[in-house]
Tab-separated table of C-alpha atoms and ligand atoms in Angstrom:
chain	number	residue	atom	x	y	z
A	1	MET	CA	-26.468	43.013	65.494
A	2	SER	CA	-24.841	46.236	64.135
A	3	LYS	CA	-24.378	46.909	60.562
A	4	TYR	CA	-20.712	47.443	61.301
A	5	PHE	CA	-20.343	43.995	62.894
A	6	LYS	CA	-22.129	42.177	59.904
A	7	LYS	CA	-19.758	44.014	57.558
A	8	TRP	CA	-16.763	43.051	59.731
A	9	MET	CA	-17.947	39.299	59.753
A	10	ASN	CA	-18.082	39.301	56.092
A	11	THR	CA	-14.613	40.575	55.542
A	12	VAL	CA	-13.028	38.076	57.975
A	13	LYS	CA	-11.673	35.090	56.142
A	14	LEU	CA	-13.461	31.892	57.343
A	15	LEU	CA	-10.982	29.168	57.523
A	16	ILE	CA	-12.934	26.343	59.331
A	17	THR	CA	-16.345	25.881	60.387
A	18	LEU	CA	-17.102	22.964	62.671
A	19	LEU	CA	-20.601	22.005	63.963
A	20	LEU	CA	-20.853	20.941	67.412
A	21	LEU	CA	-21.922	17.344	67.774
A	22	VAL	CA	-23.037	17.464	71.154
A	23	SER	CA	-26.885	17.272	71.741
A	24	SER	CA	-27.087	20.012	74.368
A	25	LEU	CA	-25.379	22.546	72.156
A	26	ILE	CA	-27.163	21.975	68.883
A	27	GLY	CA	-27.641	25.260	67.147
A	28	ALA	CA	-24.107	26.344	68.458
A	29	GLU	CA	-21.269	26.954	65.834
A	30	LEU	CA	-17.578	27.054	66.208
A	31	LYS	CA	-15.641	29.391	63.890
A	32	GLU	CA	-12.103	29.765	63.173
A	33	LEU	CA	-11.306	33.297	62.244
A	34	THR	CA	-8.158	35.356	61.344
A	35	TRP	CA	-7.159	38.492	63.511
A	36	LYS	CA	-7.225	41.296	61.176
A	37	LYS	CA	-4.421	43.760	60.629
A	38	GLY	CA	-5.163	46.910	62.589
A	39	GLU	CA	-7.764	45.121	64.892
A	40	THR	CA	-6.958	45.761	68.698
A	41	PHE	CA	-8.676	44.152	71.546
A	42	LEU	CA	-10.628	47.379	71.977
A	43	THR	CA	-12.016	47.510	68.484
A	44	PHE	CA	-12.823	43.852	68.839
A	45	LEU	CA	-15.048	44.469	71.857
A	46	GLN	CA	-16.411	47.324	70.022
A	47	SER	CA	-17.557	45.344	67.008
A	48	HIS	CA	-19.057	42.748	69.326
A	49	ASN	CA	-20.970	45.305	71.404
A	50	ILE	CA	-19.084	44.288	74.398
A	51	PRO	CA	-18.542	47.425	76.819
A	52	GLN	CA	-14.950	48.661	76.746
A	53	THR	CA	-14.964	48.710	80.612
A	54	LEU	CA	-14.293	44.964	80.463
A	55	TYR	CA	-10.822	46.115	79.274
A	56	PHE	CA	-10.340	49.033	81.433
A	57	GLU	CA	-11.192	47.167	84.558
A	58	LEU	CA	-8.498	44.569	83.860
A	59	GLU	CA	-5.329	44.706	85.887
A	60	LYS	CA	-2.217	45.916	84.210
A	61	ASN	CA	-0.575	42.532	83.281
A	62	ASP	CA	-3.719	41.431	81.804
A	63	ARG	CA	-4.111	44.567	79.670
A	64	GLU	CA	-0.550	43.988	78.590
A	65	LEU	CA	-1.577	40.556	77.456
A	66	CYS	CA	-4.244	41.934	75.155
A	67	SER	CA	-1.444	43.864	73.301
A	68	GLU	CA	0.151	40.480	72.593
A	69	ILE	CA	-2.485	39.603	70.071
A	70	THR	CA	-0.829	39.648	66.713
A	71	ALA	CA	-2.550	40.237	63.214
A	72	GLY	CA	-2.767	36.968	61.206
A	73	ILE	CA	-3.313	34.889	64.346
A	74	LYS	CA	-6.293	32.168	63.972
A	75	TYR	CA	-8.816	32.581	66.927
A	76	GLN	CA	-12.119	30.683	67.741
A	77	VAL	CA	-15.532	32.093	68.217
A	78	LEU	CA	-18.347	29.995	69.587
A	79	GLU	CA	-21.700	31.329	68.424
A	80	GLU	CA	-25.256	30.425	69.532
A	81	ASN	CA	-28.216	31.667	67.388
A	82	ASN	CA	-25.665	33.732	65.500
A	83	GLU	CA	-24.388	35.526	68.736
A	84	MET	CA	-20.985	35.012	70.007
A	85	VAL	CA	-20.937	33.421	73.424
A	86	GLN	CA	-17.348	32.539	73.729
A	87	VAL	CA	-14.074	33.403	72.171
A	88	LEU	CA	-10.426	31.992	72.471
A	89	ILE	CA	-7.680	34.263	71.148
A	90	PRO	CA	-4.206	33.018	71.457
A	91	ILE	CA	-1.445	35.451	72.860
A	92	SER	CA	1.398	32.931	72.707
A	93	GLU	CA	1.757	29.200	71.783
A	94	GLU	CA	0.702	28.265	75.269
A	95	MET	CA	-1.761	30.984	76.460
A	96	GLN	CA	-4.996	32.288	75.273
A	97	LEU	CA	-7.293	35.051	76.255
A	98	HIS	CA	-10.828	33.531	76.888
A	99	LEU	CA	-13.998	35.632	76.843
A	100	TYR	CA	-17.246	33.870	77.733
A	101	LYS	CA	-20.830	35.179	78.553
A	102	GLU	CA	-22.103	34.535	81.877
A	103	LYS	CA	-25.623	35.915	83.001
A	104	GLY	CA	-25.634	38.303	79.943
A	105	GLU	CA	-22.183	39.776	80.520
A	106	PHE	CA	-18.627	38.886	79.216
A	107	VAL	CA	-16.152	37.573	81.664
A	108	PHE	CA	-12.270	37.778	80.863
A	109	THR	CA	-9.939	35.115	81.722
A	110	THR	CA	-6.635	33.572	80.355
A	111	SER	CA	-6.276	29.751	79.966
A	112	PRO	CA	-3.610	27.456	78.843
A	113	ILE	CA	-3.819	26.289	75.178
A	114	SER	CA	-4.158	22.498	74.999
A	115	PHE	CA	-2.000	20.581	72.535
A	116	GLU	CA	-0.294	17.289	72.200
A	117	GLU	CA	3.451	16.922	72.049
A	118	ILE	CA	5.357	14.258	70.127
A	119	THR	CA	9.072	13.704	70.643
A	120	GLN	CA	10.838	11.597	67.978
A	121	THR	CA	14.059	10.894	66.255
A	122	ILE	CA	14.081	10.880	62.443
A	123	ALA	CA	16.731	10.435	59.841
A	124	ILE	CA	16.470	11.365	56.162
A	125	PRO	CA	18.807	10.576	53.110
A	126	ILE	CA	19.683	13.509	51.059
A	127	ASN	CA	18.487	13.666	47.598
A	128	TYR	CA	18.241	17.261	46.967
A	129	SER	CA	18.930	19.566	49.973
A	130	PRO	CA	18.350	19.202	53.750
A	131	TYR	CA	15.581	21.854	53.744
A	132	GLN	CA	13.616	20.263	50.692
A	133	ASP	CA	14.212	16.700	51.802
A	134	LEU	CA	12.935	17.412	55.290
A	135	LEU	CA	9.905	19.137	53.905
A	136	ASP	CA	9.195	16.237	51.509
A	137	ALA	CA	9.473	13.611	54.238
A	138	THR	CA	7.700	15.363	57.022
A	139	SER	CA	5.391	18.247	55.457
A	140	ASN	CA	6.740	20.339	58.456
A	141	LYS	CA	7.793	23.677	57.078
A	142	ALA	CA	8.572	24.882	60.591
A	143	LEU	CA	10.780	21.948	61.272
A	144	ALA	CA	12.722	22.529	58.102
A	145	ASN	CA	13.149	26.161	58.722
A	146	GLU	CA	14.421	25.663	62.363
A	147	PHE	CA	16.870	23.011	61.239
A	148	VAL	CA	18.521	25.191	58.520
A	149	ARG	CA	18.547	28.162	60.937
A	150	ALA	CA	20.179	25.858	63.746
A	151	PHE	CA	23.080	24.903	61.281
A	152	ASN	CA	23.467	28.192	59.825
A	153	GLN	CA	26.941	28.804	61.183
A	154	VAL	CA	28.229	25.209	61.696
A	155	ALA	CA	27.576	23.238	58.349
A	156	ASN	CA	27.879	23.978	54.846
A	157	PHE	CA	24.797	22.352	53.091
A	158	LYS	CA	26.052	23.157	49.610
A	159	ARG	CA	28.641	20.476	50.127
A	160	MET	CA	26.040	17.807	50.732
A	161	ARG	CA	25.521	15.114	48.057
A	162	LYS	CA	23.108	12.066	47.521
A	163	GLY	CA	24.002	9.462	50.100
A	164	ASP	CA	24.644	12.017	52.921
A	165	HIS	CA	22.146	12.169	55.848
A	166	VAL	CA	20.395	14.282	58.413
A	167	ALA	CA	19.041	13.105	61.674
A	168	ILE	CA	16.916	15.013	64.201
A	169	LYS	CA	15.617	14.582	67.595
A	170	TYR	CA	12.745	17.035	68.153
A	171	THR	CA	9.605	17.683	69.916
A	172	GLN	CA	6.520	18.856	67.850
A	173	ARG	CA	3.338	20.323	69.325
A	174	ILE	CA	0.142	19.203	67.424
A	175	ARG	CA	-3.178	20.838	67.822
A	176	MET	CA	-6.438	20.171	66.052
A	177	GLY	CA	-4.781	17.443	63.926
A	178	GLN	CA	-2.077	19.909	62.680
A	179	TYR	CA	1.558	20.873	63.416
A	180	TYR	CA	1.606	23.662	65.930
A	181	GLY	CA	4.285	26.126	66.608
A	182	THR	CA	7.964	25.950	66.038
A	183	PRO	CA	9.299	22.602	66.873
A	184	THR	CA	12.012	22.187	69.618
A	185	ILE	CA	15.194	20.531	68.048
A	186	HIS	CA	16.977	18.770	70.994
A	187	ALA	CA	19.757	17.495	68.784
A	188	ALA	CA	20.737	16.863	65.208
A	189	LEU	CA	23.229	15.709	62.945
A	190	VAL	CA	24.469	16.486	59.547
A	191	GLU	CA	26.570	13.826	57.964
A	192	VAL	CA	28.685	14.519	54.812
A	193	LYS	CA	30.665	11.704	53.388
A	194	LYS	CA	30.407	9.883	56.703
A	195	LYS	CA	31.804	12.956	58.648
A	196	GLN	CA	29.330	14.030	61.369
A	197	THR	CA	28.495	17.510	62.610
A	198	TYR	CA	26.237	17.740	65.689
A	199	ILE	CA	24.194	20.430	67.532
A	200	PHE	CA	22.718	19.960	70.966
A	201	LYS	CA	20.246	22.282	72.564
A	202	ASN	CA	21.166	23.285	76.051
A	203	ASP	CA	17.704	23.575	77.925
A	204	GLY	CA	19.317	26.247	80.381
A	205	ASP	CA	19.410	28.962	77.865
A	206	GLY	CA	17.798	27.405	74.736
A	207	LEU	CA	20.953	27.870	72.605
A	208	TYR	CA	22.741	25.246	70.515
A	209	TYR	CA	26.297	23.745	71.716
A	210	ASP	CA	28.562	21.255	70.076
A	211	GLU	CA	29.525	17.956	71.430
A	212	LYS	CA	32.459	19.480	73.478
A	213	GLY	CA	29.829	21.794	75.273
A	214	ARG	CA	31.095	24.843	73.348
A	215	ASN	CA	28.438	27.485	72.455
A	216	LEU	CA	27.609	27.865	68.805
A	217	THR	CA	25.998	31.212	68.916
A	218	SER	CA	28.410	34.215	68.666
A	219	PHE	CA	25.230	36.292	69.303
A	220	PHE	CA	24.313	37.576	72.925
A	221	MET	CA	22.085	40.116	74.472
A	222	LYS	CA	22.787	43.094	76.828
A	223	THR	CA	20.447	44.449	79.402
A	224	PRO	CA	18.692	47.321	77.563
A	225	VAL	CA	18.572	49.792	80.404
A	226	SER	CA	20.354	50.635	83.474
A	227	TYR	CA	17.709	49.985	85.906
A	228	THR	CA	17.009	50.621	89.530
A	229	ARG	CA	15.191	47.197	90.174
A	230	ILE	CA	13.180	44.615	88.543
A	231	SER	CA	9.707	45.232	89.408
A	232	ASP	CA	8.003	42.397	87.709
A	233	ARG	CA	9.453	39.206	86.369
A	234	PHE	CA	8.645	36.864	83.489
A	235	THR	CA	5.913	34.150	84.157
A	236	TYR	CA	4.559	32.242	81.225
A	237	LYS	CA	1.657	30.229	82.778
A	238	ARG	CA	1.391	30.311	86.455
A	239	PHE	CA	-1.814	29.292	88.260
A	240	HIS	CA	-2.760	31.716	90.795
A	241	PRO	CA	-4.171	29.887	93.947
A	242	ILE	CA	-6.258	32.704	95.189
A	243	LEU	CA	-7.631	34.212	91.999
A	244	LYS	CA	-7.909	30.488	90.825
A	245	ARG	CA	-6.854	31.335	87.224
A	246	TYR	CA	-3.800	31.469	85.048
A	247	ARG	CA	-1.528	34.598	85.118
A	248	ALA	CA	1.066	35.540	82.655
A	249	HIS	CA	3.675	38.403	82.192
A	250	LEU	CA	5.491	37.878	78.931
A	251	GLY	CA	8.449	40.016	79.661
A	252	ILE	CA	10.496	41.629	82.509
A	253	ASP	CA	9.675	45.135	83.919
A	254	TYR	CA	12.928	47.141	84.805
A	255	ALA	CA	11.974	50.224	86.837
A	256	ALA	CA	14.037	53.229	85.995
A	257	PRO	CA	13.460	56.869	86.069
A	258	ARG	CA	11.680	58.650	83.318
A	259	GLY	CA	13.901	59.693	80.532
A	260	ARG	CA	16.684	57.146	81.065
A	261	LYS	CA	17.937	55.870	77.842
A	262	ILE	CA	16.943	52.554	76.416
A	263	TYR	CA	19.416	50.452	74.141
A	264	ALA	CA	18.987	47.806	71.575
A	265	THR	CA	19.889	44.493	73.350
A	266	ALA	CA	21.374	43.049	70.195
A	267	SER	CA	21.988	44.095	66.664
A	268	GLY	CA	19.041	43.767	64.310
A	269	LYS	CA	16.397	45.485	62.249
A	270	VAL	CA	13.729	47.725	63.897
A	271	ILE	CA	10.559	46.009	62.505
A	272	PHE	CA	7.972	48.160	64.524
A	273	LYS	CA	7.936	51.653	66.012
A	274	GLY	CA	4.474	52.887	67.298
A	275	ARG	CA	1.739	52.681	69.824
A	276	LYS	CA	0.754	49.053	70.571
A	277	GLY	CA	-2.249	48.926	72.887
A	278	GLY	CA	-1.363	48.527	76.592
A	279	TYR	CA	2.270	48.693	75.719
A	280	GLY	CA	2.172	52.358	74.713
A	281	LYS	CA	5.024	53.568	72.649
A	282	THR	CA	6.880	50.477	71.488
A	283	ILE	CA	9.830	49.498	69.424
A	284	GLU	CA	10.442	45.866	68.107
A	285	ILE	CA	13.861	44.630	66.852
A	286	ARG	CA	14.260	41.396	64.788
A	287	HIS	CA	17.638	39.797	65.432
A	288	GLU	CA	19.409	36.718	63.973
A	289	GLY	CA	18.535	33.147	65.201
A	290	GLY	CA	14.626	33.864	65.249
A	291	PHE	CA	14.936	36.268	68.075
A	292	LYS	CA	12.754	39.491	68.404
A	293	SER	CA	12.888	42.043	71.182
A	294	LEU	CA	10.167	44.314	72.415
A	295	TYR	CA	10.578	47.649	74.346
A	296	ALA	CA	7.289	49.184	75.837
A	297	HIS	CA	5.939	52.197	77.690
A	298	MET	CA	8.560	54.576	76.175
A	299	SER	CA	8.184	58.432	76.917
A	300	LYS	CA	10.008	59.052	73.641
A	301	TYR	CA	11.758	57.504	70.739
A	302	ALA	CA	15.403	58.295	70.096
A	303	PRO	CA	15.962	60.492	66.915
A	304	GLY	CA	16.729	58.829	63.696
A	305	VAL	CA	15.069	55.392	64.796
A	306	TYR	CA	12.406	54.140	62.410
A	307	SER	CA	10.835	51.004	61.186
A	308	GLY	CA	13.225	49.341	58.646
A	309	LYS	CA	16.374	50.840	60.264
A	310	TRP	CA	19.272	48.398	61.187
A	311	VAL	CA	20.565	49.092	64.468
A	312	LYS	CA	23.730	47.781	66.424
A	313	GLN	CA	23.804	46.402	69.876
A	314	GLY	CA	23.641	49.231	72.361
A	315	THR	CA	22.177	51.684	69.855
A	316	HIS	CA	20.178	54.253	71.745
A	317	ILE	CA	16.381	53.711	70.581
A	318	GLY	CA	14.228	55.420	73.185
A	319	TYR	CA	13.558	56.798	76.691
A	320	VAL	CA	11.862	55.148	79.604
A	321	GLY	CA	8.316	56.321	80.382
A	322	SER	CA	4.922	55.094	81.302
A	323	THR	CA	2.896	55.364	78.070
A	324	GLY	CA	0.092	52.629	77.804
A	325	VAL	CA	-0.932	50.688	80.756
A	326	SER	CA	1.700	51.504	83.384
A	327	THR	CA	1.761	52.334	87.015
A	328	GLY	CA	5.145	54.147	86.873
A	329	PRO	CA	8.115	54.682	84.643
A	330	HIS	CA	9.635	51.390	83.646
A	331	LEU	CA	10.659	49.488	80.666
A	332	HIS	CA	8.722	46.293	79.717
A	333	PHE	CA	11.234	44.266	77.856
A	334	GLY	CA	9.965	41.172	75.854
A	335	LEU	CA	11.982	38.724	74.140
A	336	TYR	CA	10.795	36.135	71.563
A	337	LYS	CA	12.297	33.184	69.857
A	338	ASN	CA	10.355	32.130	66.790
A	339	GLY	CA	7.376	33.972	67.874
A	340	ARG	CA	7.384	32.353	71.374
A	341	ALA	CA	7.775	34.630	74.523
A	342	ILE	CA	10.864	33.453	76.494
A	343	ASN	CA	12.392	34.649	79.628
A	344	PRO	CA	14.818	37.421	78.959
A	345	GLU	CA	16.691	36.719	82.154
A	346	LYS	CA	17.567	33.211	81.051
A	347	ILE	CA	19.268	34.635	78.052
A	348	ILE	CA	20.783	37.836	79.319
A	349	ARG	CA	22.457	35.893	82.327
A	350	VAL	CA	24.219	33.675	80.008
A	351	THR	CA	25.981	36.469	78.272
A	352	LYS	CA	29.337	34.751	78.491
A	353	ASN	CA	27.810	31.709	76.998
A	354	THR	CA	30.161	29.016	78.362
A	355	LEU	CA	29.363	25.818	80.232
A	356	LYS	CA	31.725	25.158	83.191
A	357	GLY	CA	32.526	22.407	85.609
A	358	LYS	CA	29.810	19.933	86.648
A	359	ALA	CA	27.294	21.326	84.120
A	360	LYS	CA	29.736	20.934	81.227
A	361	LYS	CA	30.622	17.277	82.161
A	362	GLU	CA	26.915	16.445	82.396
A	363	PHE	CA	26.234	18.043	79.121
A	364	ILE	CA	29.100	16.244	77.425
A	365	ALA	CA	27.704	13.014	78.704
A	366	TYR	CA	24.420	13.883	77.413
A	367	THR	CA	25.801	14.568	73.958
A	368	LYS	CA	27.501	11.170	73.863
A	369	GLU	CA	24.168	9.325	74.497
A	370	VAL	CA	22.267	11.450	72.003
A	371	SER	CA	24.605	11.341	69.208
A	372	GLN	CA	24.733	7.572	69.386
A	373	ASN	CA	21.033	7.657	69.188
A	374	LEU	CA	21.099	9.876	66.036
A	375	LEU	CA	23.577	7.690	64.232
A	376	ASP	CA	21.378	4.488	65.181
A	377	THR	CA	18.546	6.324	63.673
A	378	ILE	CA	20.350	6.812	60.423
A	379	LYS	CA	21.043	2.967	60.351
A	380	ASN	CA	17.354	2.112	61.079
A	381	LYS	CA	15.589	4.753	58.988
A	382	PRO	CA	12.341	5.004	60.848
A	383	GLN	CA	9.310	6.512	59.245
A	384	PRO	CA	8.713	10.386	59.899
A	385	LEU	CA	5.754	11.411	62.148
A	386	ASN	CA	2.187	10.812	60.763
A	387	ILE	CA	-0.116	13.347	62.267
A	388	THR	CA	-3.481	12.199	60.868
A	389	GLN	CA	-3.786	9.968	64.167
A	390	PHE	CA	-4.259	13.082	66.265
A	391	ASP	CA	-7.591	14.607	67.758
A	392	LYS	CA	-8.989	17.364	65.580
A	393	GLN	CA	-11.495	18.215	68.231
A	394	THR	CA	-9.271	19.675	70.908
A	395	ASP	CA	-10.525	23.169	70.667
A	396	LEU	CA	-14.310	22.132	70.855
A	397	LYS	CA	-13.586	20.363	74.013
A	398	GLU	CA	-11.825	23.343	75.646
A	399	LEU	CA	-14.804	25.649	74.845
A	400	LEU	CA	-17.278	22.966	76.086
A	401	VAL	CA	-15.380	22.403	79.345
A	402	ALA	CA	-15.148	26.215	79.774
A	403	LYS	CA	-18.811	26.430	79.407
A	404	VAL	CA	-19.714	23.731	81.965
A	405	GLU	CA	-17.422	25.468	84.377
A	406	ALA	CA	-19.053	28.742	83.743
B	501	ZN	ZN1	5.524	44.316	81.914
């Protein structure tokens, strides 16, 4: 074991150490570690004495996935006799990179992250504020944040008083006995002096609408480049029948000639400008509503664009190129909502943001049913979710299963 590796291990914040309880693996230890700032997939391989060819022999999309690892993310390492034999690194809420040792060499694959999902409807009387009362009742910060964000433009929380209510129908992921990821709010209600304001998520575009099927988001996104064709589409978690493994492409590839201008898809703040592993020269912009956009493989940045700068929709930010892992000039465009990669085509296609005809009728019928359900919940006051009942050993099982397969 190298001196460098020992030093690295010492500096990593050890969050949880769980001993495996399975007799065949006594001596094995599972550690949860935090991905350091500045660490890349390549430096990670280096510090574990894994040849970098493992990375360079990966195909383009897999190398792009390695650039999706974000600093601060928690990942799991399985050690046997103090030596790493397996590692699981999440690259999204649903997918992870999986390295495991087989016949003395490391093998790279991607696999879905296992979690449980709970959908429930809760109602909470207001004592202090919707955010604080939700947090007190559920201990779920992500839920309280998403709730406030969802109602941002439609309800004035300052007018809420004791005796008012909020009700939410949502789905929360649970992993290792903890809340996992950002919950999906399907519908919610704010009741002020018995007067109700509702929001409903439209699954088609992931945006919130009111009970009349009107879009509540003024915000929309524009295609960031004038492209010749789409050379690769978004796939979140597709099982490849021939390769017998999961594949993912967390963005959309727009083929376009080198040097073509790239524009900000919507207004926001530039939060990253620089090289990002396989993505090459990259810019990231944070937008309202929990959205983030990513533009990769640029040949050059536009002059005057820097991290921290506010840009308007349509601002020229860079030029098409093929830096990083790229087979030809194209723009890899990624879109994220609350840190979760989403399909840009779903959002960009609904630029006009209105439901029409049959879809609108169906949506309104749906809102009637759900709003009644929310009102009933306020009357019945069910208890918020208790997560202690959930399995804390999910990750151990994943690693063990993988080991048996290997
Ligand atoms: Zn791509």
